[in-house]
Amino acid sequence: MSPRVRFAPSPTGALHIGGARTAIYNWAFARATEGTFVLRIDDTDAERSTPENTAQILRSMRWLGIDWDEGPEVGGPHEPYFQTQRAGRYAAALERMKASGTAYPCFCSAAELEAKREIARAGEGPTGYDRTCRGIDPSVAAARIAAGEPHVWRLAVPEDRGDIVVDDIVRGETVFPASAMDDFVLVRSDGTPTYNFATVVDDADMEITHVIRGDDHLSNTPRQILVFEALGHAVPRFAHLSMIWGADGKKLSKRHGATSVEAFREEGYLPEAILNYVALLGWSLDGETTIISRETLAREFSLDRISKNPAIFDFEKLEWMNGVYIRDLSPAGLAEKMIPWLVEAGLTTTADYEARPAWYESLVPLIAERAKRLTDIAPALAFLFTDGVTLDPASADKALGSDAARDSLAAAADALAGLGSWDHDTIESTLRELAVTLGVKPKVLFQAVRVAVTGSVVSPPLFESLALLGKEASVARMRAALHA
RNA sequence: GGCGCGUUCGUCUAGCGGUUAGGACACCGCCCUCUCAAGGCGGAGAUCACGGGUUCGAAUCCCGUACGCGCUACCA
């Protein structure tokens, strides 16, 4: 049987980086094994789940290029894929468990339970439910339920159950003492299922073979195994992933910067880079390769190369990797990606891009190897789109501060103004010859021109910039700088 | 408190009984060069958390300790 895996986010927020990694691993595992990747929305937390969050999660996954074989918007043989729409399945499962005696009603109030927990916690030993209601005679229980008494349904952990062994693919064999398993709640007093019940019912229904999820669920796993067994269903394999931390070793949060996939997109990251970087946070292809395409990931991913230890999210390395992917883009590809950012910055319009795409593509070489994020592009190209340019004071001071620099700039303006043809090579040879004639270092002359034309001592390559800006504008800026 | 998990350069990792402990980011130096980048070359950086074992030999296997994290809910 080919593997069936699932990613089951809770739509209580955006898809964050940890969830994205879980999704990526599930997806990659399914692709590499020719299995099936199911997307299921675990929205049983009615308080915090919203349709907007669900929509955003789907959007983020699509943006990353993670497609699912079954789930929202694509359907599948196990519809519906929203837990809130699967109430019938949970009710049916509970009925089966009632019939087999593996579930029983509990009438203890929240206050009573809390009091007991307090006492237990103060002393030694487990704090789990003390099974007060497990001994209630079924007919008595039925009468109390009929009378409308509030109750939950609990799992009856088998008395003779030995220690529960989870043969985790990532962590190896981990043993949980049966004594530590309490009769936890399956169905709440309002009739809705708890997480540990709903996921198991769904994973069983959907014939999930491998559960790949966050480390925080490892301790829940023995409970879930008990439910699988009570349901008489085969237990899937498990693979628990370590957490992703911020630089301070704490859970990754907004304090550390962007954490949602959406936020990374807004900060100018490419989906390929996020996918690649995040995949490497806890998995490696061979220990050497760092740039890994989506296709390679989908072909080569394997669970046995997942590492056990938690990873700290390194924004700097992600940024470097994003630069790698930006440089890897074709001129047309990067032009298309940068346009929204130029429009956003108020420098141009999509109409202008559509009118002369080739011109925009010719800008790409100026910034491709200088940009780490898409957000770096508009500031670097702004001087090409504005009427004039405001000189950065520090730059002006540095490159135009001396009389020699100003004199050579004036000479350069004159020399360039007289040019018949306006292209990179002509501009370069003109300025180089002028430097010789003037007896100044080329670098000094170039920097003076650079500041006059781009406003800053740091800019894209000079001759290309002048060629793209045009003769009139270039010369005008150089003369304007002399009077500044 | 109980139960579980984790610990290799600053960071991500390779390693699965014998290696000068390898790679990547970041850092430093040199080269290239019209600035900034990108690129090339080189460097520094890890007593493999600590302590005991097992073994001819341990980062690798076993036990313990420390620290960190997770679960211990009618959250997921």
XYZ file of C-alpha atoms (C1' of nucleotides) in Angstrom:
560
model
C 0.000 0.000 0.000
C 1.415 3.365 -0.922
C 1.793 5.899 1.871
C -0.984 8.270 2.767
C 0.041 11.290 4.811
C -1.727 14.384 5.952
C -1.078 17.912 7.064
C -3.770 19.014 9.482
C -3.359 22.665 10.400
C -5.590 24.372 12.878
C -6.906 27.589 11.327
C -6.334 29.618 14.447
C -3.757 31.779 12.716
C -1.604 32.114 9.625
C 0.598 29.315 8.342
C 3.769 29.876 10.289
C 7.219 28.601 9.527
C 6.977 25.509 11.722
C 3.690 24.486 10.162
C 5.115 25.139 6.729
C 7.956 22.754 7.421
C 5.558 20.069 8.583
C 3.536 20.593 5.422
C 6.657 20.473 3.262
C 7.878 17.230 4.811
C 4.511 15.562 4.424
C 4.223 16.756 0.866
C 7.774 15.778 -0.058
C 7.404 12.368 1.542
C 4.221 11.732 -0.409
C 5.835 12.844 -3.654
C 9.034 10.861 -3.111
C 7.132 7.686 -2.291
C 4.382 8.191 -4.841
C 1.962 8.377 -1.980
C -0.991 10.628 -1.310
C -0.862 13.971 0.449
C -4.051 14.893 2.258
C -4.821 18.350 3.598
C -7.288 18.419 6.440
C -8.424 21.445 8.399
C -8.526 20.768 12.120
C -10.967 23.486 13.056
C -12.448 21.959 16.172
C -11.368 24.977 18.183
C -14.470 26.983 17.380
C -13.306 29.943 19.420
C -10.209 30.688 17.423
C -10.753 29.112 14.014
C -11.767 31.382 11.152
C -12.439 30.949 7.436
C -9.981 33.777 6.772
C -7.211 31.822 8.427
C -8.096 28.750 6.426
C -7.993 30.758 3.218
C -4.644 32.221 4.138
C -3.183 28.819 4.932
C -4.263 27.455 1.566
C -2.876 30.545 -0.148
C 0.473 30.175 1.605
C 0.725 26.518 0.669
C -0.031 27.211 -2.950
C 2.479 30.039 -2.964
C 5.118 27.639 -1.693
C 4.176 25.203 -4.422
C 2.865 22.539 -2.095
C -0.108 20.918 -3.756
C -2.390 18.442 -2.061
C -4.106 15.423 -3.561
C -7.112 15.430 -1.278
C -8.552 18.224 0.792
C -10.292 21.579 0.612
C -11.025 22.859 -2.883
C -9.806 19.669 -4.543
C -12.087 17.173 -2.821
C -11.362 13.492 -2.556
C -12.826 10.175 -1.473
C -12.870 11.078 2.217
C -14.804 14.313 2.105
C -15.384 16.491 3.969
C -11.898 17.640 4.943
C -12.993 20.049 7.663
C -13.329 18.548 11.114
C -16.312 20.716 11.979
C -18.158 19.018 9.122
C -17.300 15.538 10.286
C -19.389 15.444 13.457
C -21.205 12.381 12.180
C -17.980 10.425 11.951
C -17.018 11.224 15.523
C -20.479 10.359 16.778
C -20.333 7.043 14.953
C -16.898 6.305 16.369
C -18.106 7.110 19.865
C -21.058 4.767 19.407
C -18.696 1.976 18.482
C -16.600 2.663 21.538
C -19.626 2.746 23.798
C -20.671 -0.585 22.395
C -17.268 -2.097 23.018
C -17.043 -0.574 26.455
C -13.951 1.451 25.613
C -15.667 4.763 26.349
C -17.708 5.774 29.373
C -19.572 8.884 30.538
C -18.112 11.078 33.259
C -20.194 13.472 35.305
C -17.418 15.125 37.263
C -17.575 18.902 37.131
C -14.703 21.042 35.980
C -14.392 22.472 39.468
C -14.142 19.036 41.040
C -11.479 17.974 38.575
C -9.498 21.103 39.121
C -9.546 20.571 42.868
C -8.342 17.006 42.481
C -5.572 18.093 40.179
C -4.387 20.628 42.705
C -4.099 17.987 45.356
C -2.384 15.513 43.072
C 0.096 18.074 41.866
C 1.027 18.987 45.405
C 1.976 15.417 46.178
C 3.788 12.886 44.094
C 2.589 10.619 41.349
C 0.414 11.188 38.313
C -2.141 13.959 38.092
C -4.470 12.198 35.674
C -8.165 11.600 36.094
C -8.902 9.261 39.006
C -11.579 7.264 37.176
C -14.314 8.148 39.632
C -17.055 7.694 37.063
C -15.649 4.588 35.462
C -17.305 2.455 38.110
C -20.776 3.850 37.653
C -23.229 1.163 36.637
C -24.140 1.555 32.937
C -27.852 1.634 33.635
C -27.399 4.317 36.283
C -25.258 6.298 33.907
C -27.849 5.966 31.183
C -30.522 7.281 33.542
C -28.424 10.281 34.524
C -27.780 11.085 30.888
C -31.467 10.729 30.131
C -32.160 13.135 32.959
C -30.055 15.688 31.182
C -27.050 15.659 33.496
C -23.990 17.264 31.868
C -21.275 14.770 31.036
C -18.245 14.115 28.906
C -17.113 10.822 27.394
C -13.803 9.402 28.449
C -11.585 6.684 27.085
C -11.485 3.584 29.270
C -7.811 2.712 29.217
C -7.604 -1.084 29.332
C -6.596 -2.335 32.788
C -4.322 -4.938 31.315
C -2.647 -2.668 28.798
C 1.109 -2.895 29.074
C 3.498 -0.046 28.405
C 2.849 1.758 25.179
C 5.703 1.707 22.724
C 5.914 4.304 19.998
C 8.314 3.209 17.309
C 8.980 6.713 16.064
C 10.740 7.002 12.721
C 12.729 10.011 13.861
C 13.321 9.223 17.521
C 13.364 5.487 17.577
C 11.568 3.465 20.190
C 10.089 5.473 23.033
C 8.230 3.811 25.848
C 5.375 5.323 27.820
C 4.360 3.564 31.037
C 0.733 2.476 30.904
C 0.359 3.853 34.421
C 0.847 7.340 33.079
C -2.150 7.068 30.789
C -5.298 8.490 32.276
C -8.831 8.184 30.988
C -8.769 11.377 28.986
C -11.759 13.151 27.496
C -12.883 12.056 24.046
C -16.054 14.078 23.693
C -16.793 17.334 25.490
C -19.997 18.101 27.327
C -21.180 20.097 24.322
C -20.810 16.991 22.183
C -17.755 18.106 20.223
C -14.716 15.859 19.997
C -11.368 16.746 21.509
C -8.240 16.916 19.421
C -6.909 13.525 20.467
C -10.182 11.884 19.513
C -10.978 13.740 16.305
C -7.545 13.325 14.783
C -7.505 9.626 15.423
C -10.975 9.116 13.996
C -9.994 11.108 10.934
C -6.597 9.506 10.510
C -8.293 6.125 10.728
C -11.057 7.103 8.300
C -8.633 8.591 5.860
C -6.366 5.558 6.042
C -3.340 7.630 7.037
C -0.251 5.429 7.123
C 2.365 7.913 8.364
C 1.764 10.736 10.789
C 4.480 13.352 10.340
C 3.997 16.210 12.767
C 5.559 18.439 15.398
C 7.391 17.212 18.418
C 4.769 18.715 20.683
C 2.512 15.817 19.775
C 4.891 13.082 20.818
C 3.436 12.949 24.311
C -0.044 12.711 22.831
C 0.899 9.756 20.711
C 0.387 6.987 23.290
C -3.094 8.382 23.986
C -3.870 8.328 20.314
C -2.559 4.810 19.952
C -5.005 3.775 22.647
C -7.843 5.292 20.643
C -6.749 3.544 17.454
C -6.781 0.299 19.381
C -10.187 0.996 20.906
C -11.462 1.662 17.422
C -9.960 -1.600 16.231
C -7.912 0.197 13.629
C -4.304 -0.351 12.622
C -1.920 2.177 14.145
C -0.011 4.341 11.655
C 3.714 4.992 11.828
C 4.788 8.220 13.473
C 7.566 10.689 12.749
C 7.937 13.564 15.175
C 9.755 16.689 14.117
C 11.705 18.901 16.465
C 10.683 22.457 17.013
C 12.042 25.521 15.282
C 13.357 28.193 17.620
C 14.316 31.835 17.478
C 17.932 32.877 17.977
C 17.441 32.983 21.744
C 16.425 29.345 21.913
C 12.829 30.260 22.579
C 9.841 29.363 20.500
C 9.901 31.325 17.260
C 7.642 34.318 17.626
C 7.023 37.703 16.087
C 9.691 39.146 18.314
C 12.235 37.390 16.124
C 10.895 38.844 12.895
C 8.638 37.320 10.298
C 7.182 33.984 11.269
C 4.277 33.479 8.920
C 4.776 32.449 5.326
C 2.699 35.446 4.328
C 5.040 37.797 6.178
C 8.051 36.353 4.395
C 6.345 36.915 1.082
C 5.688 40.512 2.053
C 9.330 40.943 2.966
C 10.468 40.005 -0.505
C 11.364 36.364 -0.155
C 10.895 33.905 -2.985
C 8.862 30.759 -2.360
C 11.671 28.574 -3.693
C 14.048 30.015 -1.110
C 11.641 29.557 1.780
C 10.907 26.007 0.704
C 14.591 25.180 0.359
C 15.680 26.840 3.570
C 12.889 25.479 5.704
C 13.326 21.977 4.302
C 16.930 22.083 5.472
C 15.908 23.003 8.991
C 15.890 19.459 10.267
C 16.552 17.470 7.143
C 19.530 17.077 4.861
C 20.017 15.569 1.455
C 23.615 14.479 1.984
C 25.121 16.951 4.385
C 26.821 18.823 1.550
C 24.134 20.131 -0.758
C 22.410 23.316 0.315
C 20.629 24.474 -2.811
C 17.837 22.035 -3.401
C 15.059 22.540 -5.906
C 11.453 21.688 -5.310
C 11.809 18.844 -7.796
C 14.840 17.396 -6.051
C 13.095 17.630 -2.723
C 10.061 15.867 -4.110
C 12.256 13.121 -5.493
C 14.898 12.672 -2.806
C 13.167 13.422 0.482
C 13.330 10.665 3.036
C 12.239 10.406 6.642
C 15.421 8.700 7.767
C 17.436 11.834 7.140
C 15.417 13.971 9.516
C 17.463 15.150 12.481
C 16.269 14.893 16.052
C 17.467 18.174 17.441
C 15.648 21.458 17.456
C 16.810 24.066 14.940
C 17.283 27.773 15.354
C 15.928 29.819 12.507
C 18.775 31.744 10.890
C 17.403 34.756 9.048
C 20.817 35.571 7.603
C 21.201 32.235 5.915
C 17.701 32.475 4.499
C 18.559 35.878 3.110
C 21.691 34.531 1.468
C 19.707 31.689 -0.026
C 17.056 34.082 -1.285
C 19.816 35.949 -3.094
C 20.908 32.710 -4.718
C 17.404 32.166 -6.045
C 17.061 35.754 -7.207
C 20.284 35.439 -9.209
C 19.024 32.183 -10.624
C 15.981 33.858 -12.173
C 15.924 34.718 -15.881
C 15.775 38.416 -16.782
C 12.145 38.040 -17.779
C 11.400 36.092 -14.636
C 12.917 38.611 -12.281
C 11.425 41.523 -14.222
C 7.998 40.068 -13.673
C 8.641 39.518 -9.975
C 10.030 42.987 -9.357
C 7.275 44.943 -11.061
C 4.779 44.763 -8.189
C 7.462 46.163 -5.900
C 8.256 49.024 -8.269
C 4.561 49.777 -8.580
C 4.166 49.599 -4.839
C 6.991 52.110 -4.451
C 5.180 54.438 -6.831
C 7.943 54.311 -9.430
C 6.003 52.886 -12.338
C 2.812 51.184 -13.457
C 2.041 47.725 -14.715
C 0.812 49.350 -17.914
C 4.259 50.747 -18.572
C 5.811 47.351 -17.937
C 3.407 45.715 -20.344
C 4.152 48.392 -22.922
C 7.901 47.823 -22.883
C 8.855 44.633 -21.046
C 12.226 44.444 -22.780
C 13.330 47.709 -21.206
C 12.446 46.402 -17.756
C 14.298 43.193 -18.449
C 17.358 45.228 -19.308
C 17.297 46.578 -15.741
C 17.617 43.130 -14.278
C 21.386 42.733 -14.708
C 21.852 45.936 -12.739
C 20.282 44.571 -9.602
C 20.076 40.793 -9.840
C 23.375 40.104 -8.146
C 22.908 42.917 -5.672
C 19.499 42.010 -4.305
C 18.943 39.652 -1.450
C 15.258 40.294 -1.323
C 12.717 41.691 -3.743
C 12.401 44.665 -1.412
C 15.983 45.683 -2.241
C 15.156 46.354 -5.873
C 12.953 49.443 -5.887
C 15.359 51.551 -3.799
C 18.252 50.520 -6.025
C 16.457 51.439 -9.238
C 14.543 54.471 -8.035
C 16.983 56.929 -9.621
C 15.935 55.701 -13.062
C 12.333 56.653 -12.492
C 12.466 60.006 -10.762
C 12.732 63.425 -12.365
C 15.842 64.475 -10.563
C 17.756 63.030 -7.719
C 18.442 64.136 -4.179
C 22.090 63.837 -3.305
C 22.884 61.856 -0.220
C 24.836 64.377 1.916
C 27.513 61.947 3.033
C 28.009 60.696 -0.521
C 28.158 64.201 -1.947
C 30.655 65.182 0.666
C 32.809 62.214 -0.143
C 32.766 62.297 -3.938
C 32.065 65.939 -4.742
C 33.719 67.664 -1.863
C 36.912 68.714 -3.635
C 37.385 71.292 -6.364
C 39.163 68.655 -8.412
C 36.155 66.407 -8.255
C 33.793 69.204 -9.216
C 36.006 70.290 -12.081
C 36.205 66.802 -13.461
C 32.457 66.389 -13.100
C 31.942 69.574 -15.119
C 34.319 68.279 -17.776
C 32.520 64.945 -17.814
C 29.163 66.640 -18.311
C 30.535 68.536 -21.264
C 32.185 65.482 -22.773
C 29.066 63.367 -22.441
C 26.807 66.140 -23.700
C 28.716 66.155 -26.928
C 28.324 62.456 -27.578
C 26.574 61.417 -30.745
C 25.713 57.914 -29.677
C 24.650 56.956 -26.172
C 25.564 53.447 -25.181
C 27.555 51.666 -22.512
C 30.815 51.327 -24.456
C 30.861 54.871 -25.743
C 30.151 56.287 -22.310
C 32.831 54.161 -20.726
C 35.553 54.993 -23.217
C 34.668 58.675 -23.120
C 34.929 58.846 -19.362
C 38.097 56.772 -19.213
C 39.801 58.942 -21.791
C 38.645 62.042 -19.972
C 40.226 60.781 -16.769
C 43.526 60.387 -18.569
C 43.264 63.841 -20.139
C 42.405 65.395 -16.802
C 45.078 63.446 -15.028
C 42.686 62.204 -12.343
C 42.167 58.690 -11.155
C 39.283 57.044 -13.043
C 37.771 56.042 -9.745
C 37.567 59.645 -8.576
C 35.867 60.769 -11.753
C 33.472 57.828 -11.754
C 32.443 58.369 -8.180
C 31.746 62.032 -8.847
C 29.544 61.123 -11.797
C 27.907 58.336 -9.835
C 26.855 60.579 -6.994
C 25.633 63.277 -9.344
C 23.509 60.871 -11.350
C 22.295 58.321 -8.800
C 22.528 60.440 -5.670
C 24.660 57.944 -3.844
C 28.153 56.580 -3.660
C 26.608 53.117 -3.893
C 24.698 52.280 -7.048
C 24.325 49.804 -9.873
C 27.213 49.771 -12.393
C 27.813 53.306 -13.629
C 27.958 53.032 -17.404
C 24.914 50.799 -17.618
C 23.088 53.203 -15.344
C 23.928 56.200 -17.516
C 23.000 54.333 -20.667
C 19.625 53.411 -19.215
C 18.929 56.852 -17.783
C 19.550 58.573 -21.092
C 21.825 61.376 -22.119
C 19.633 64.374 -21.336
C 18.776 63.288 -17.834
C 22.323 62.191 -17.059
C 23.930 65.413 -18.165
C 21.236 67.501 -16.501
C 21.848 65.757 -13.175
C 25.576 66.229 -13.449
C 25.140 69.945 -14.060
C 22.562 70.205 -11.298
C 24.996 68.593 -8.884
C 27.564 71.299 -9.700
C 25.159 73.932 -8.516
C 24.022 72.050 -5.484
C 5.878 16.991 40.732
C 5.177 12.888 36.853
C 6.129 11.176 31.843
C 8.700 11.956 27.283
C 12.302 14.246 23.969
C 16.881 16.790 22.846
C 22.461 18.252 23.446
C 28.752 18.029 17.011
C 32.146 25.117 15.015
C 28.103 31.481 16.739
C 23.921 29.087 13.416
C 21.985 24.849 10.061
C 24.114 20.221 9.534
C 27.452 15.489 7.814
C 29.014 11.536 10.731
C 25.740 5.792 12.016
C 33.144 1.884 16.384
C 39.037 3.453 13.537
C 38.111 10.514 9.609
C 43.744 15.615 9.952
C 35.559 15.517 12.800
C 33.390 17.203 6.330
C 29.976 21.061 4.063
C 26.857 25.682 4.191
C 25.616 30.731 6.407
C 27.931 34.449 9.202
C 33.084 36.303 10.298
C 38.441 37.598 8.721
C 42.232 38.100 4.719
C 43.674 38.146 -0.458
C 42.229 38.333 -5.728
C 38.831 40.500 -9.312
C 36.801 45.481 -9.783
C 33.886 52.200 -11.682
C 30.975 52.010 -5.984
C 28.180 48.158 -3.824
C 27.464 43.390 -4.729
C 28.388 38.764 -7.049
C 32.430 35.419 -7.934
C 37.386 32.932 -6.937
C 41.120 31.509 -3.343
C 42.563 31.036 1.688
C 41.863 31.467 7.156
C 40.001 31.344 11.950
C 36.219 28.732 14.472
C 33.854 22.079 17.534
C 38.476 19.331 24.296
C 31.488 16.265 19.756
C 27.052 19.224 27.224
C 29.401 16.758 31.578
C 30.734 12.134 34.400
C 31.191 7.057 34.393
C 31.334 2.509 31.859
C 31.644 -1.356 27.314
C 35.715 -1.933 23.644
C 42.336 -2.821 21.300
C 39.686 1.713 19.818
C 33.642 5.893 21.173
C 31.129 12.001 18.524
C 29.133 7.128 17.359
C 26.926 1.659 22.134
C 25.131 1.585 27.691
C 24.143 4.169 32.496
C 23.929 8.600 35.288
C 24.082 14.103 35.892
C 23.242 19.055 34.114
C 20.742 22.248 31.060
C 16.811 23.146 27.452
C 12.079 21.835 25.480
C 7.261 19.300 25.162
C 2.980 16.875 27.331
C 0.535 16.460 31.920
C -6.941 20.846 29.589
C -13.952 19.635 28.217
C -6.387 23.873 23.281
C -4.549 22.060 18.974
